[in-house]
Short mmCIF file of C-alpha atoms and ligand atoms in Angstrom, two decimals:
data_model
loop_
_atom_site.label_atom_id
_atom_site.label_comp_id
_atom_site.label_asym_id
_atom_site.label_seq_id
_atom_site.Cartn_x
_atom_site.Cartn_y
_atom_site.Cartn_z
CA UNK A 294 91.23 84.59 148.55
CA UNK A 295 89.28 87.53 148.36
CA UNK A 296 86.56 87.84 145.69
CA UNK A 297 85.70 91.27 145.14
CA UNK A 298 84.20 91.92 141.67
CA UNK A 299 83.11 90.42 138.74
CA UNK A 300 81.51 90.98 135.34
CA UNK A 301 78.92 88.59 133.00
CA UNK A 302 79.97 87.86 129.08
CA UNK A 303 76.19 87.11 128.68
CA UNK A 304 76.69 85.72 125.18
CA UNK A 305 79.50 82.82 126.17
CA UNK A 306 77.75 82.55 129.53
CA UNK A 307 81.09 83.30 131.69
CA UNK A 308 81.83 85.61 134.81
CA UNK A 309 85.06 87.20 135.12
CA UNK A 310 86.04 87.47 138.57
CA UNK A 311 88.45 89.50 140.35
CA UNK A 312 90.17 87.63 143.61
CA UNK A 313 92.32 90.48 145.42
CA UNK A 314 93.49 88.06 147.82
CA UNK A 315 95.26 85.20 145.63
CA UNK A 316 98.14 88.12 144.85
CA UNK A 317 98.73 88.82 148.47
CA UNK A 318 98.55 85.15 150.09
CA UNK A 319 100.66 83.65 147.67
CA UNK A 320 98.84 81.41 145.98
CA UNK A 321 100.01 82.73 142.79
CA UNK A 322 102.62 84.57 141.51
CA UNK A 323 101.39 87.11 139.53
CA UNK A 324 97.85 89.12 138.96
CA UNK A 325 95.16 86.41 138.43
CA UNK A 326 91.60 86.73 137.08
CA UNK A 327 89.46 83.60 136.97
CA UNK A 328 86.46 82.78 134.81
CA UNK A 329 83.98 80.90 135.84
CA UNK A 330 80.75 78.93 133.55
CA UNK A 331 77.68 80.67 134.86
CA UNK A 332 75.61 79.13 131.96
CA UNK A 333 73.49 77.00 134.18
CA UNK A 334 72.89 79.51 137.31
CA UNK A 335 72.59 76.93 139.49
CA UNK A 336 75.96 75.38 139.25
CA UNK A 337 78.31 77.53 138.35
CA UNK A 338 81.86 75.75 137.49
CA UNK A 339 85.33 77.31 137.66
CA UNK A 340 86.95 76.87 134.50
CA UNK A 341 90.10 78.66 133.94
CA UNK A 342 92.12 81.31 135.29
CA UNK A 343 94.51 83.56 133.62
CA UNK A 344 97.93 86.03 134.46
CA UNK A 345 99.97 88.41 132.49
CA UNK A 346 102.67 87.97 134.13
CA UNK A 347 102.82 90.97 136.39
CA UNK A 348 103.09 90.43 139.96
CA UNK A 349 100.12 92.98 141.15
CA UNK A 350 96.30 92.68 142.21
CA UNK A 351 93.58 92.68 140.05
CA UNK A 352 90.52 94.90 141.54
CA UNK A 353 87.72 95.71 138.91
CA UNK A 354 87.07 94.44 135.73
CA UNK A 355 84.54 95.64 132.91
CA UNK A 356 83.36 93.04 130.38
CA UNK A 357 82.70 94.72 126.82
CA UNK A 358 82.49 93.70 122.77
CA UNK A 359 85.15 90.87 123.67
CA UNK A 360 87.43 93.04 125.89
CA UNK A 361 88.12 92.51 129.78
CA UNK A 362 89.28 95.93 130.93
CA UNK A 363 91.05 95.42 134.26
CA UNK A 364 91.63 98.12 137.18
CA UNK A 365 94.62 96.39 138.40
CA UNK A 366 96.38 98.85 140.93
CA UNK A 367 99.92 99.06 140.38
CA UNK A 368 99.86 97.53 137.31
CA UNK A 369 97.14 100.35 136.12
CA UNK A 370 94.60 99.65 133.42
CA UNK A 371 95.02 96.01 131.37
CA UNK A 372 93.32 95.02 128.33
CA UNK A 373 92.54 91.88 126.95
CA UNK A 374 91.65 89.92 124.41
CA UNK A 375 88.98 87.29 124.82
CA UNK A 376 87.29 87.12 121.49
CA UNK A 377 88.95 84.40 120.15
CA UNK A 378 89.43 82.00 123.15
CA UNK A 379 86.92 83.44 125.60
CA UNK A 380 88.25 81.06 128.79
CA UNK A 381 91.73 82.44 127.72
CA UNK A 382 92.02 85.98 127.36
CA UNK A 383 95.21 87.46 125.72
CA UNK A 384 96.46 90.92 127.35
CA UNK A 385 96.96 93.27 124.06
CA UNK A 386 97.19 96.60 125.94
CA UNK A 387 98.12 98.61 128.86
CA UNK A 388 98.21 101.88 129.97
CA UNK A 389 100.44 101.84 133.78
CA UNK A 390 98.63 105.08 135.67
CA UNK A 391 101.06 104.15 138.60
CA UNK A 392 104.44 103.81 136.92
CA UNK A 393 106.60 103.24 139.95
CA UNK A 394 106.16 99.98 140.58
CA UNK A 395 103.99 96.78 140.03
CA UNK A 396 104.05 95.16 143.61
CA UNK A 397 100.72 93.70 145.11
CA UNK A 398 99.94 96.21 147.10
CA UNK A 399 96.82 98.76 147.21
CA UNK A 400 97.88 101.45 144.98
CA UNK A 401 96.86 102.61 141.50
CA UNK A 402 94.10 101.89 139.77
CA UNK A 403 90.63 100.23 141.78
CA UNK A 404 88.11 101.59 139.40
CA UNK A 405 87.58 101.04 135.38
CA UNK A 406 84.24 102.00 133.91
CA UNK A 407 83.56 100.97 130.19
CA UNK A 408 80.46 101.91 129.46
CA UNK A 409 80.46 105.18 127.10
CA UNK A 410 78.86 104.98 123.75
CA UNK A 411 82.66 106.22 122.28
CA UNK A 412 84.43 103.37 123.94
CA UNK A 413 86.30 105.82 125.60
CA UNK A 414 87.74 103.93 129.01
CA UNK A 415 87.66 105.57 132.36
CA UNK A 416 90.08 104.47 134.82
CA UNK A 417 89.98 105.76 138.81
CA UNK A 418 93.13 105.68 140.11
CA UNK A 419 94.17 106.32 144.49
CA UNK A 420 96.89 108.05 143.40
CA UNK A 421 96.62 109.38 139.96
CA UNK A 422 93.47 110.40 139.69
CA UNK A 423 90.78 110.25 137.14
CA UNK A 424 92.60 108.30 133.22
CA UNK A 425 90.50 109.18 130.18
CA UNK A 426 91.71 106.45 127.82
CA UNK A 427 91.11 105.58 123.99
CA UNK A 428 91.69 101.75 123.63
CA UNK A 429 93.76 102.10 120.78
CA UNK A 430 96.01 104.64 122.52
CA UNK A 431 96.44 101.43 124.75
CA UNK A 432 96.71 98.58 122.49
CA UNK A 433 100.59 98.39 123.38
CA UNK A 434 101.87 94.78 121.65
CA UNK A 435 101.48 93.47 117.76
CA UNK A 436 99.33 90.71 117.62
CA UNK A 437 100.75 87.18 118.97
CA UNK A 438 102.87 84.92 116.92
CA UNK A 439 100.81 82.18 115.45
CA UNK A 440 101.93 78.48 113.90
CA UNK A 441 100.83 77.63 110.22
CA UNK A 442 98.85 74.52 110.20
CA UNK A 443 98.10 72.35 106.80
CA UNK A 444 99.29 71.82 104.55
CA UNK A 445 102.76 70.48 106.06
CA UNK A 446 105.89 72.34 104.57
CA UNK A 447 107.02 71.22 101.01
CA UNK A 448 103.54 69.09 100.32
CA UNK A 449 102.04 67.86 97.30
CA UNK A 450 98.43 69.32 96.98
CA UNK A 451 95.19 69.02 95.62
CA UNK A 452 93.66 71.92 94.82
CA UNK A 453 90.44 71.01 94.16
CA UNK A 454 90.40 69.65 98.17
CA UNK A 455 92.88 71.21 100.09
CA UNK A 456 92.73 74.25 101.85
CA UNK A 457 95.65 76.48 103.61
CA UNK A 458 94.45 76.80 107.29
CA UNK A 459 96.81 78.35 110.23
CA UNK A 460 95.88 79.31 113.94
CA UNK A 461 94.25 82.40 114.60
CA UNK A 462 96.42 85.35 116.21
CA UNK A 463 95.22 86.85 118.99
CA UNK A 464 94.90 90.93 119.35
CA UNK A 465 95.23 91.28 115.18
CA UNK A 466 92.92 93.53 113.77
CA UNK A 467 93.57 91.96 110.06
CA UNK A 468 95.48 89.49 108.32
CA UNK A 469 96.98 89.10 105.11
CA UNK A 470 97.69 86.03 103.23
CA UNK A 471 100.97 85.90 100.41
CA UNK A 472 101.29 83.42 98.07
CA UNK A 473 104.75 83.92 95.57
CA UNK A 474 106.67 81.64 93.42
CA UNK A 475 109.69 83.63 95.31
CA UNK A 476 110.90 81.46 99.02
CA UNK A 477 111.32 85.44 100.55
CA UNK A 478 107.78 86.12 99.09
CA UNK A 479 108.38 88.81 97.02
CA UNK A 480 106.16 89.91 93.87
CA UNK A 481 102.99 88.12 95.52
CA UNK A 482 100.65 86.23 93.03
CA UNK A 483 97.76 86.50 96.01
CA UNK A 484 97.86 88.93 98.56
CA UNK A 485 94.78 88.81 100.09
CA UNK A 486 93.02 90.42 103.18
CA UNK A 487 91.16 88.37 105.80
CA UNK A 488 89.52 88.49 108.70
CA UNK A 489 91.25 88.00 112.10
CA UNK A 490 89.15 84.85 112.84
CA UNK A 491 89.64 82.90 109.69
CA UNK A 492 91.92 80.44 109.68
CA UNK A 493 91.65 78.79 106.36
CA UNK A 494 91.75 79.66 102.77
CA UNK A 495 90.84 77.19 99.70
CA UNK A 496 93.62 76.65 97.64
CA UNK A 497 91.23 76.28 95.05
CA UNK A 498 90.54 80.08 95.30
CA UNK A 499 93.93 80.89 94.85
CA UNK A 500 94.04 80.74 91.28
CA UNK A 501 97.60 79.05 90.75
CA UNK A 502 99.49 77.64 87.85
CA UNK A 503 99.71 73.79 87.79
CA UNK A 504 102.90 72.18 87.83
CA UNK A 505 104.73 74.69 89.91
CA UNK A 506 105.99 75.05 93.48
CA UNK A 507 104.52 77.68 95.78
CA UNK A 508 105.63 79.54 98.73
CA UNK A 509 102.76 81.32 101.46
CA UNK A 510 102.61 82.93 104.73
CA UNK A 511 100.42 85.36 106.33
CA UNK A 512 101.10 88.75 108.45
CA UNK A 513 98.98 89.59 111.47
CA UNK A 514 98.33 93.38 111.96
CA UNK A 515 97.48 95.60 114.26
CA UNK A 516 98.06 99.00 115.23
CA UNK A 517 101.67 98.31 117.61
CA UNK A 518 102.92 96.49 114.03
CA UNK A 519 102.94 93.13 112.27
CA UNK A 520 103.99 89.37 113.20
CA UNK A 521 104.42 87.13 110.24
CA UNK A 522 104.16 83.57 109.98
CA UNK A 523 107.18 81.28 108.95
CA UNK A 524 107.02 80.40 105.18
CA UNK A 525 106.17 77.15 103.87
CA UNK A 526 105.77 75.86 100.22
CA UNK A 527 103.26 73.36 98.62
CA UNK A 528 103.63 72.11 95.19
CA UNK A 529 100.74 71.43 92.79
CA UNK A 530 101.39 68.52 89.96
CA UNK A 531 100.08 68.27 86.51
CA UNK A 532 96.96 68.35 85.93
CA UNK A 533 95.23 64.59 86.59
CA UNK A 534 98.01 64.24 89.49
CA UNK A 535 94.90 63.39 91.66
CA UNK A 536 97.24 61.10 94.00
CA UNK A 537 98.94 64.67 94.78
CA UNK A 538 102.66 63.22 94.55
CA UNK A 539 104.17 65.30 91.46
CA UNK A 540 103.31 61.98 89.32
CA UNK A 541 100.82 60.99 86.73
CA UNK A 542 100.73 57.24 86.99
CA UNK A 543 98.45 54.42 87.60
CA UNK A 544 97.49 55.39 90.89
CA UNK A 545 95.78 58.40 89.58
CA UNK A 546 94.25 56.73 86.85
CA UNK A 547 92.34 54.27 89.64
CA UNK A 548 91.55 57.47 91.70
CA UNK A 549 90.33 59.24 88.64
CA UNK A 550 88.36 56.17 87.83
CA UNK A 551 86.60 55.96 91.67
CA UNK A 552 85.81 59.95 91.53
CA UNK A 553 84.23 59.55 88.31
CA UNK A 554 81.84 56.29 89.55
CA UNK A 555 80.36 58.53 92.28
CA UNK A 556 80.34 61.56 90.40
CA UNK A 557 82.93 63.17 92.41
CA UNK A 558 83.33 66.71 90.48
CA UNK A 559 86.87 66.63 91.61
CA UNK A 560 87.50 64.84 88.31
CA UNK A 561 86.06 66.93 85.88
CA UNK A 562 89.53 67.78 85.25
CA UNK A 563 88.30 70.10 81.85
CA UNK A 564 86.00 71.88 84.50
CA UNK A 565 83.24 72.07 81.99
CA UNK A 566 80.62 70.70 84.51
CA UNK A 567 80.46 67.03 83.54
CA UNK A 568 83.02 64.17 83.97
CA UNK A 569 83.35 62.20 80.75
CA UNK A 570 85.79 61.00 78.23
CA UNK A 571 87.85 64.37 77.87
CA UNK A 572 88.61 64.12 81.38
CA UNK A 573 89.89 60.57 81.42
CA UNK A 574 91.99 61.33 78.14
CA UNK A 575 93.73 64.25 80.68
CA UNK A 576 95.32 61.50 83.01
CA UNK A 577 96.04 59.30 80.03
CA UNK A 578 97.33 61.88 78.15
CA UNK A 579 99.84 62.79 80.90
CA UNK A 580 100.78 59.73 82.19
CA UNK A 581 104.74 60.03 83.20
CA UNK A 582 104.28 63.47 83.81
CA UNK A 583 106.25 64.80 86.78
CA UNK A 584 106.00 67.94 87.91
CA UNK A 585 107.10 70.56 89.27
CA1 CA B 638 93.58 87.91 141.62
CA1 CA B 639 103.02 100.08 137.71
CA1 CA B 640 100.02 61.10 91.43
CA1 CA B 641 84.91 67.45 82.23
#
């Protein structure tokens, strides 16, 4: 190899180093930048390496807010992502200042400077010239298709201790989570905006109706469009369903009993503030229920 540049993330303790010989010798297939762990000075440690895909070299890279811009000659100027996985940045933009081709070869862009107050990107290109670039302008793919985590698809919840949670999508600026009674989603009971790094909701907060099946799924945004989640369902039994199983039996009535020894608030079922009487009556009272 051939290790010509490199920039610090100061705050995760990583270097991002350019190698403009890997491309050309073979050693890999397409433009690779590797990161290394710089937190101890003294013995730095290669972790991880990462590609796009495209077969050209990288040259310069600027480390800013999160971002690695890359001066990647043929290939032009490539954004991406690290803020979520910072040993495995996620290209979400381009902008190609040498459109006709993407060999590894020394052509295109060799110099990206990152540093204005405005964000604004500069890009030095052999060929092209000087590229004045607004990131968004650049931000060319929706954010990346994500999996939906817990609760499985079709489970029986507990409100009171269950949470939604999902993986986080890289390159989304927001995210909204749906909740509906309708499998399509439509006419939302919750639509909710989050941030892109959360990855869990209580279900608690949600406010639903007992007794009643419910469908979710969340859309990542960003400005190149939205990816959506698949769409799962949970159902939520009658009240005092504390096994969450869509029955009211025995079961719940020993799990009732065992949250109430230790004062577990999870069976104040009344949600007055105290667990007592009333609340064992609930699970009595509905013994046999099933539901939804
Ligand atoms: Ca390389
Ligand atoms: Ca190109
Ligand atoms: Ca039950
Ligand atoms: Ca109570």
């Amino acid at each position: 190899g051939y290790t010509h540049q490199g920039w610090l993330d100061w705050n995760n303790g990583l270097f991002y180093v350019n190698d403009e010989g890997d491309e050309r010798s073979g050693s890999v297939d397409s433009t690779t930048t590797y990161v290394f762990d710089v937190s101890d000075i003294y013995n730095p440690v290669l972790v991880s390496a990462f590609t796009n895909g495209v077969r050209s070299i990288d040259h310069n890279l600027v480390f800013r807010d999160g971002f690695v811009f890359e001066a990647n000659y043929m290939s032009g100027l490539r954004i991406y992502d690290a803020r979520l996985d910072p040993i495995a940045p996620v290209e979400v933009g381009y902008v190609d200042t040498y459109p006709a081709a993407d060999a590894n070869q020394f052509n295109g862009a060799w110099g990206v400077y990152a540093g204005l107050p405005s964000g604004t990107i500069l890009v030095g290109d052999i060929d092209g010239g000087l590229f004045v670039i607004d990131p968004a302008d650049a931000m060319t793919l929706p954010p990346d298709a994500f999996a939906l985590a817990a609760p499985a698809d079709a489970a029986f919840v507990l409100p009171a201790v269950d949470d939604l949670s999902w993986e986080p999508s890289y390159a989304a600026v927001s995210t909204a989570l749906v909740v509906s009674a309708d499998p399509t989603l439509a006419n939302p009971v919750v639509d909710v905006g989050l941030e892109p790094a959360d990855t869990s909701f209580p279900i608690a907060d949600l406010g639903l109706a007992t007794c009643a099946t419910w469908y979710w799924g969340l859309t990542a945004h960003n400005l190149n469009g939205d990816t959506d989640s698949e769409i799962r369902s949970f159902s939520i039994g009658a009240v005092g369903d504390l096994v969450a199983d869509g029955t009211v039996d025995a079961a719940d009535l020993r799990r009732f009993k065992r949250l109430a020894q230790v004062g577990n608030l999870v069976a104040d079922l009344d949600g007055n503030g105290v667990i007592d009487a009333a609340d064992r009556a609930i699970v009595i009272g509905n013994q046999g229920v099933v539901c939804p």
